[in-house]
Amino acid sequence: MLVKLRFILWALVGVAALAGIWIALKPPAELPSTAEMPLDTIGGPFTLTGSDGQSFNSAGLNGKGTAIFFGFTHCPDVCPTTLARLSKLRKQAGGDDAFNIVFVSVDPERDTPADVGRYAELFNTPVIGLTGSVADIERVKKQFGVYSAKAPLPNGDYSVDHTSTVFLMDRNGKFVATLAPEEGEQVALEKLKRIAA
Amino acid sequence: MRRTSIAFLAFALASCGEQANPRIEISDAWARETGAGQNTGAAYATIENTGGADDELLAVTTDRATMPMLHSSESVNGVSRMRMLQSLSLPADGTVELRPGGIHIMMEGLKSPLKAGETFEVTFRFKQSGELVVPVKVEAAGAR
């Protein structure tokens, strides 16, 4: 009897040791990515701040499809490249009215409503620039499964690493598809046509 | 016999010496228009090394930005980030394209907005080929 109990106790010690080893060796959590989000939970209603400084509700986008991109105005390469690409493809998909292009700042500490407005205007086509309080932006990032983090630059300034996936929503604000920068123009155009009026 | 080999060796070395120079050509240098208040911009170009030896782009400078640097945009798991490059290898007989979403000249500390239609100069400094001053044309933000 005692031998059996001793055996069970030692077995428990063994299990605990293995669990400890597993915890120690387990790979670190990966960056959160939209791929891990159940697709039907992406998006949902939100309220942010428009370039005029007034509150902007996502209900105002309904009636048209929407391509939403998260970025920041001090972003010199990926953000303007994405917005330029969306603008060009929208013309091919049916014109400037075919769907909304929305730019949401993930750098609300620097990006004022006027900043996102000026940035959006650069593309000579309607682009809706949005920013908000840090809490507002965090909430919307979570709704879309968007990641962002400051990355320091050598001169004390910072850049922002961020999800560069574009989210395509239908005329009722329901998630349709994502569009990655790596996807070819033809694939991108086909996807955008699905949300075009 | 020995003399012939030496002569041949000398000839081989000399002809190597003739070929072993990189020749750099920079084309299609352009930058994207920026808005008021934006402190960063990006410039792009195609760098061709038509010579027989490797070269390396060591630095870029311009009057228009306090800290221009070579950057590469990279996307991992859908997250894009910029990585600073210390230098850029230019293999013999090769072409390296600085293009949107890839390697670019990050114009950190823009002194004034880059206006569509204007041209400014960027100096490219190479390890072997010295310096090349190239006019960079500013294109409309939505142009490409």
CSV table of C-alpha atoms in Angstrom, one decimal:
chain,number,residue,atom,x,y,z
A,1,MET,CA,0.0,0.0,0.0
A,2,LEU,CA,2.7,2.4,1.1
A,3,VAL,CA,4.8,1.4,-2.0
A,4,LYS,CA,1.8,2.2,-4.2
A,5,LEU,CA,1.3,5.7,-2.6
A,6,ARG,CA,5.0,6.4,-2.9
A,7,PHE,CA,4.8,5.5,-6.6
A,8,ILE,CA,1.8,7.8,-7.1
A,9,LEU,CA,3.6,10.7,-5.4
A,10,TRP,CA,6.7,10.3,-7.4
A,11,ALA,CA,4.6,10.1,-10.6
A,12,LEU,CA,3.0,13.5,-9.6
A,13,VAL,CA,6.5,15.0,-9.1
A,14,GLY,CA,7.4,13.8,-12.6
A,15,VAL,CA,4.3,15.3,-14.1
A,16,ALA,CA,5.0,18.6,-12.3
A,17,ALA,CA,8.6,18.6,-13.6
A,18,LEU,CA,7.5,18.0,-17.2
A,19,ALA,CA,4.9,20.8,-16.9
A,20,GLY,CA,7.7,23.1,-15.7
A,21,ILE,CA,9.9,22.2,-18.6
A,22,TRP,CA,7.1,22.7,-21.1
A,23,ILE,CA,6.3,26.1,-19.7
A,24,ALA,CA,10.0,27.1,-19.9
A,25,LEU,CA,10.5,25.8,-23.4
A,26,LYS,CA,7.1,26.8,-24.9
A,27,PRO,CA,7.7,29.3,-27.8
A,28,PRO,CA,6.9,32.9,-26.9
A,29,ALA,CA,3.5,34.2,-28.0
A,30,GLU,CA,3.6,35.5,-31.6
A,31,LEU,CA,2.6,39.0,-32.6
A,32,PRO,CA,-1.2,39.2,-32.6
A,33,SER,CA,-2.3,39.0,-36.2
A,34,THR,CA,-5.7,39.4,-37.8
A,35,ALA,CA,-5.4,35.9,-39.1
A,36,GLU,CA,-6.0,34.6,-35.6
A,37,MET,CA,-9.2,36.6,-35.2
A,38,PRO,CA,-12.5,34.9,-36.1
A,39,LEU,CA,-13.3,36.7,-39.3
A,40,ASP,CA,-16.9,37.5,-38.4
A,41,THR,CA,-15.8,39.5,-35.4
A,42,ILE,CA,-13.6,41.9,-37.3
A,43,GLY,CA,-14.9,45.4,-37.3
A,44,GLY,CA,-18.2,46.6,-35.8
A,45,PRO,CA,-19.4,50.1,-35.1
A,46,PHE,CA,-16.9,52.7,-33.9
A,47,THR,CA,-16.7,56.4,-33.1
A,48,LEU,CA,-13.5,58.4,-33.8
A,49,THR,CA,-12.6,62.0,-34.6
A,50,GLY,CA,-12.8,63.3,-38.1
A,51,SER,CA,-10.3,65.8,-39.7
A,52,ASP,CA,-12.7,68.6,-38.8
A,53,GLY,CA,-12.3,67.8,-35.1
A,54,GLN,CA,-15.9,66.5,-34.9
A,55,SER,CA,-16.9,63.1,-33.7
A,56,PHE,CA,-17.1,60.6,-36.6
A,57,ASN,CA,-19.4,57.5,-36.4
A,58,SER,CA,-18.8,54.5,-38.6
A,59,ALA,CA,-22.5,54.5,-39.5
A,60,GLY,CA,-21.7,57.4,-41.7
A,61,LEU,CA,-19.8,55.0,-44.0
A,62,ASN,CA,-22.8,52.7,-44.5
A,63,GLY,CA,-24.4,52.6,-47.9
A,64,LYS,CA,-21.0,52.2,-49.6
A,65,GLY,CA,-18.3,49.6,-49.2
A,66,THR,CA,-15.2,50.7,-47.2
A,67,ALA,CA,-11.5,50.0,-47.4
A,68,ILE,CA,-9.9,50.8,-44.0
A,69,PHE,CA,-6.2,51.2,-43.5
A,70,PHE,CA,-4.4,51.9,-40.2
A,71,GLY,CA,-1.2,54.0,-40.4
A,72,PHE,CA,0.3,57.2,-39.2
A,73,THR,CA,1.1,60.5,-41.0
A,74,HIS,CA,4.9,60.5,-40.3
A,75,CYS,CA,5.0,57.2,-42.2
A,76,PRO,CA,6.9,57.9,-45.5
A,77,ASP,CA,6.7,54.7,-47.4
A,78,VAL,CA,4.1,52.0,-46.6
A,79,CYS,CA,1.2,54.3,-45.7
A,80,PRO,CA,1.3,56.7,-48.7
A,81,THR,CA,2.1,53.7,-51.0
A,82,THR,CA,-1.0,51.9,-49.7
A,83,LEU,CA,-3.3,54.9,-50.0
A,84,ALA,CA,-1.9,55.7,-53.5
A,85,ARG,CA,-2.6,52.1,-54.5
A,86,LEU,CA,-6.1,52.1,-53.1
A,87,SER,CA,-6.9,55.4,-54.9
A,88,LYS,CA,-5.7,54.1,-58.2
A,89,LEU,CA,-7.5,50.8,-57.9
A,90,ARG,CA,-10.7,52.5,-56.8
A,91,LYS,CA,-10.6,54.5,-60.1
A,92,GLN,CA,-10.3,51.2,-62.0
A,93,ALA,CA,-13.0,49.5,-59.8
A,94,GLY,CA,-15.6,52.1,-60.7
A,95,GLY,CA,-14.4,55.6,-59.9
A,96,ASP,CA,-13.9,57.9,-56.8
A,97,ASP,CA,-17.4,57.1,-55.5
A,98,ALA,CA,-17.0,53.3,-55.8
A,99,PHE,CA,-16.2,52.8,-52.1
A,100,ASN,CA,-14.9,54.8,-49.1
A,101,ILE,CA,-11.2,54.8,-48.3
A,102,VAL,CA,-10.6,55.4,-44.6
A,103,PHE,CA,-7.2,56.1,-43.0
A,104,VAL,CA,-7.1,55.6,-39.2
A,105,SER,CA,-4.1,56.9,-37.3
A,106,VAL,CA,-2.3,54.5,-34.9
A,107,ASP,CA,-0.3,57.4,-33.7
A,108,PRO,CA,-3.0,59.5,-31.9
A,109,GLU,CA,-0.4,61.2,-29.7
A,110,ARG,CA,1.1,63.0,-32.7
A,111,ASP,CA,-1.7,62.9,-35.3
A,112,THR,CA,-4.2,65.7,-34.7
A,113,PRO,CA,-7.4,65.8,-36.7
A,114,ALA,CA,-5.8,68.5,-39.0
A,115,ASP,CA,-2.8,66.2,-39.6
A,116,VAL,CA,-4.9,63.3,-40.7
A,117,GLY,CA,-7.0,65.6,-42.8
A,118,ARG,CA,-4.0,67.1,-44.6
A,119,TYR,CA,-2.5,63.6,-45.1
A,120,ALA,CA,-5.8,62.3,-46.6
A,121,GLU,CA,-6.0,65.3,-49.0
A,122,LEU,CA,-2.6,64.5,-50.5
A,123,PHE,CA,-4.1,61.9,-52.8
A,124,ASN,CA,-6.4,64.2,-54.7
A,125,THR,CA,-9.3,61.8,-54.2
A,126,PRO,CA,-11.7,61.4,-51.3
A,127,VAL,CA,-10.0,59.8,-48.3
A,128,ILE,CA,-11.5,60.0,-44.9
A,129,GLY,CA,-8.7,60.6,-42.3
A,130,LEU,CA,-9.6,59.7,-38.7
A,131,THR,CA,-7.8,59.9,-35.3
A,132,GLY,CA,-9.0,60.0,-31.7
A,133,SER,CA,-8.0,59.7,-28.1
A,134,VAL,CA,-5.5,57.0,-27.3
A,135,ALA,CA,-8.3,55.0,-25.7
A,136,ASP,CA,-10.6,55.4,-28.8
A,137,ILE,CA,-7.8,54.3,-31.1
A,138,GLU,CA,-7.0,51.3,-28.9
A,139,ARG,CA,-10.6,50.2,-28.9
A,140,VAL,CA,-10.8,50.4,-32.7
A,141,LYS,CA,-7.5,48.6,-33.1
A,142,LYS,CA,-8.8,45.8,-31.0
A,143,GLN,CA,-12.0,45.6,-33.0
A,144,PHE,CA,-9.9,45.0,-36.2
A,145,GLY,CA,-7.2,43.0,-34.6
A,146,VAL,CA,-4.6,45.7,-35.5
A,147,TYR,CA,-1.2,45.7,-33.9
A,148,SER,CA,1.0,48.8,-33.5
A,149,ALA,CA,4.1,49.7,-31.5
A,150,LYS,CA,6.4,52.7,-31.4
A,151,ALA,CA,9.9,52.0,-32.9
A,152,PRO,CA,12.6,54.5,-31.8
A,153,LEU,CA,14.7,56.3,-34.5
A,154,PRO,CA,18.3,57.3,-33.9
A,155,ASN,CA,17.4,61.0,-33.6
A,156,GLY,CA,15.0,60.5,-30.7
A,157,ASP,CA,12.0,60.5,-33.0
A,158,TYR,CA,10.0,57.4,-33.5
A,159,SER,CA,8.4,55.4,-36.3
A,160,VAL,CA,5.4,53.1,-35.7
A,161,ASP,CA,5.4,49.4,-36.6
A,162,HIS,CA,1.8,48.5,-37.6
A,163,THR,CA,-0.5,46.1,-39.3
A,164,SER,CA,-0.5,47.1,-42.9
A,165,THR,CA,-3.4,44.9,-44.0
A,166,VAL,CA,-6.3,46.7,-45.5
A,167,PHE,CA,-9.8,45.7,-44.2
A,168,LEU,CA,-12.6,45.6,-46.8
A,169,MET,CA,-16.1,46.0,-45.4
A,170,ASP,CA,-19.4,45.9,-47.3
A,171,ARG,CA,-22.0,48.6,-47.5
A,172,ASN,CA,-23.4,47.6,-44.1
A,173,GLY,CA,-20.0,47.7,-42.4
A,174,LYS,CA,-19.7,43.9,-42.4
A,175,PHE,CA,-16.2,42.4,-42.9
A,176,VAL,CA,-15.6,41.0,-46.4
A,177,ALA,CA,-11.9,40.4,-46.9
A,178,THR,CA,-8.4,41.6,-46.1
A,179,LEU,CA,-6.0,43.0,-48.7
A,180,ALA,CA,-2.2,42.6,-48.0
A,181,PRO,CA,0.4,44.8,-49.7
A,182,GLU,CA,2.1,41.7,-51.1
A,183,GLU,CA,-1.0,40.8,-53.1
A,184,GLY,CA,-0.8,41.5,-56.9
A,185,GLU,CA,-2.8,44.3,-58.5
A,186,GLN,CA,-5.2,41.9,-60.3
A,187,VAL,CA,-6.1,40.1,-57.1
A,188,ALA,CA,-6.4,43.4,-55.3
A,189,LEU,CA,-8.7,44.8,-58.0
A,190,GLU,CA,-10.9,41.7,-57.9
A,191,LYS,CA,-11.3,42.0,-54.1
A,192,LEU,CA,-12.0,45.7,-54.3
A,193,LYS,CA,-14.7,45.2,-56.9
A,194,ARG,CA,-16.5,43.0,-54.4
A,195,ILE,CA,-17.1,46.1,-52.2
A,196,ALA,CA,-17.5,48.6,-55.0
A,197,ALA,CA,-21.0,50.0,-55.6
B,1,MET,CA,58.5,28.2,-69.9
B,2,ARG,CA,58.6,29.9,-66.5
B,3,ARG,CA,58.9,33.3,-68.2
B,4,THR,CA,55.8,32.6,-70.3
B,5,SER,CA,53.8,31.7,-67.2
B,6,ILE,CA,54.8,34.9,-65.5
B,7,ALA,CA,53.9,36.9,-68.5
B,8,PHE,CA,50.6,35.1,-68.7
B,9,LEU,CA,50.0,35.7,-65.1
B,10,ALA,CA,50.8,39.4,-65.5
B,11,PHE,CA,48.5,39.6,-68.4
B,12,ALA,CA,45.7,37.9,-66.5
B,13,LEU,CA,46.1,40.2,-63.5
B,14,ALA,CA,46.2,43.3,-65.8
B,15,SER,CA,43.0,42.2,-67.5
B,16,CYS,CA,41.4,41.6,-64.2
B,17,GLY,CA,42.4,45.0,-63.1
B,18,GLU,CA,40.7,46.5,-66.1
B,19,GLN,CA,37.4,44.7,-65.4
B,20,ALA,CA,37.4,45.1,-61.7
B,21,ASN,CA,35.6,48.4,-61.6
B,22,PRO,CA,32.0,48.9,-60.7
B,23,ARG,CA,30.1,51.3,-62.9
B,24,ILE,CA,27.1,52.9,-61.3
B,25,GLU,CA,24.2,54.4,-63.0
B,26,ILE,CA,21.2,55.8,-61.2
B,27,SER,CA,17.9,56.3,-63.0
B,28,ASP,CA,14.2,57.0,-62.2
B,29,ALA,CA,15.0,58.9,-59.0
B,30,TRP,CA,11.8,60.2,-57.6
B,31,ALA,CA,10.2,61.1,-54.2
B,32,ARG,CA,6.6,61.2,-53.1
B,33,GLU,CA,5.0,64.5,-52.4
B,34,THR,CA,4.5,65.2,-48.7
B,35,GLY,CA,2.0,67.3,-46.8
B,36,ALA,CA,2.5,70.3,-44.4
B,37,GLY,CA,3.7,69.1,-41.0
B,38,GLN,CA,4.9,65.7,-42.2
B,39,ASN,CA,8.5,65.4,-41.0
B,40,THR,CA,9.4,62.4,-43.1
B,41,GLY,CA,9.4,61.6,-46.8
B,42,ALA,CA,10.6,58.8,-49.0
B,43,ALA,CA,12.7,58.8,-52.2
B,44,TYR,CA,13.3,56.0,-54.6
B,45,ALA,CA,15.6,55.2,-57.5
B,46,THR,CA,17.0,52.4,-59.7
B,47,ILE,CA,20.7,51.7,-59.1
B,48,GLU,CA,22.5,49.7,-61.8
B,49,ASN,CA,26.0,48.5,-61.5
B,50,THR,CA,27.1,47.7,-65.1
B,51,GLY,CA,30.7,47.2,-64.1
B,52,GLY,CA,32.6,44.0,-63.4
B,53,ALA,CA,33.1,44.5,-59.7
B,54,ASP,CA,30.8,44.8,-56.7
B,55,ASP,CA,30.2,48.1,-55.0
B,56,GLU,CA,28.3,49.3,-52.0
B,57,LEU,CA,26.1,52.3,-51.3
B,58,LEU,CA,27.4,53.7,-48.0
B,59,ALA,CA,25.3,56.9,-47.5
B,60,VAL,CA,22.9,59.3,-48.9
B,61,THR,CA,22.8,63.0,-48.1
B,62,THR,CA,20.5,65.9,-49.1
B,63,ASP,CA,19.9,69.5,-48.1
B,64,ARG,CA,16.2,68.8,-47.8
B,65,ALA,CA,16.3,66.5,-44.7
B,66,THR,CA,18.4,66.6,-41.5
B,67,MET,CA,18.8,62.8,-41.4
B,68,PRO,CA,18.3,60.9,-44.6
B,69,MET,CA,18.9,57.2,-44.2
B,70,LEU,CA,18.6,53.9,-46.1
B,71,HIS,CA,15.6,52.0,-44.9
B,72,SER,CA,13.8,48.8,-45.8
B,73,SER,CA,10.1,48.3,-45.2
B,74,GLU,CA,9.4,44.7,-44.2
B,75,SER,CA,6.2,42.9,-43.6
B,76,VAL,CA,6.0,40.0,-41.1
B,77,ASN,CA,2.7,38.5,-40.1
B,78,GLY,CA,0.9,41.4,-41.7
B,79,VAL,CA,2.8,43.9,-39.6
B,80,SER,CA,5.0,46.3,-41.5
B,81,ARG,CA,8.1,47.8,-39.9
B,82,MET,CA,11.1,49.7,-41.1
B,83,ARG,CA,14.7,48.5,-40.7
B,84,MET,CA,17.7,50.8,-41.1
B,85,LEU,CA,20.3,49.6,-43.5
B,86,GLN,CA,24.0,50.4,-42.8
B,87,SER,CA,24.8,50.0,-46.4
B,88,LEU,CA,23.4,48.5,-49.6
B,89,SER,CA,25.3,45.9,-51.6
B,90,LEU,CA,25.5,46.5,-55.4
B,91,PRO,CA,26.7,43.3,-57.0
B,92,ALA,CA,28.6,43.5,-60.3
B,93,ASP,CA,26.2,43.4,-63.3
B,94,GLY,CA,23.3,43.8,-61.0
B,95,THR,CA,20.4,46.2,-60.5
B,96,VAL,CA,18.9,47.2,-57.1
B,97,GLU,CA,15.6,48.9,-57.2
B,98,LEU,CA,14.6,51.3,-54.4
B,99,ARG,CA,10.8,51.1,-54.6
B,100,PRO,CA,7.6,51.8,-52.6
B,101,GLY,CA,7.2,49.2,-49.9
B,102,GLY,CA,10.8,48.0,-50.1
B,103,ILE,CA,14.2,49.6,-49.8
B,104,HIS,CA,13.9,53.4,-49.8
B,105,ILE,CA,15.7,56.6,-48.8
B,106,MET,CA,13.9,57.6,-45.6
B,107,MET,CA,14.1,61.4,-45.5
B,108,GLU,CA,13.9,61.9,-41.8
B,109,GLY,CA,13.7,65.5,-40.6
B,110,LEU,CA,12.2,67.1,-43.7
B,111,LYS,CA,13.0,70.8,-43.7
B,112,SER,CA,10.0,71.7,-45.9
B,113,PRO,CA,7.3,69.7,-47.6
B,114,LEU,CA,8.2,68.0,-50.9
B,115,LYS,CA,6.0,69.6,-53.5
B,116,ALA,CA,4.9,67.7,-56.6
B,117,GLY,CA,6.8,68.9,-59.7
B,118,GLU,CA,9.9,70.2,-57.9
B,119,THR,CA,13.4,68.6,-58.1
B,120,PHE,CA,16.0,68.4,-55.4
B,121,GLU,CA,19.4,66.8,-55.2
B,122,VAL,CA,20.5,63.7,-53.4
B,123,THR,CA,24.2,62.7,-53.1
B,124,PHE,CA,24.8,59.0,-53.2
B,125,ARG,CA,28.2,57.9,-51.7
B,126,PHE,CA,29.6,54.6,-52.9
B,127,LYS,CA,32.5,52.6,-51.4
B,128,GLN,CA,34.2,52.2,-54.8
B,129,SER,CA,32.6,54.7,-57.1
B,130,GLY,CA,32.8,57.8,-55.0
B,131,GLU,CA,29.9,60.3,-55.0
B,132,LEU,CA,27.1,60.8,-57.5
B,133,VAL,CA,24.7,63.7,-57.3
B,134,VAL,CA,21.3,62.9,-58.7
B,135,PRO,CA,18.3,65.1,-59.3
B,136,VAL,CA,15.2,63.6,-57.6
B,137,LYS,CA,11.8,64.5,-59.0
B,138,VAL,CA,8.9,64.9,-56.7
B,139,GLU,CA,5.8,63.2,-57.9
B,140,ALA,CA,2.1,63.6,-56.8
B,141,ALA,CA,1.3,61.5,-53.7
B,142,GLY,CA,-1.1,59.3,-55.6
B,143,ALA,CA,1.0,59.0,-58.8
B,144,ARG,CA,2.5,55.5,-58.1
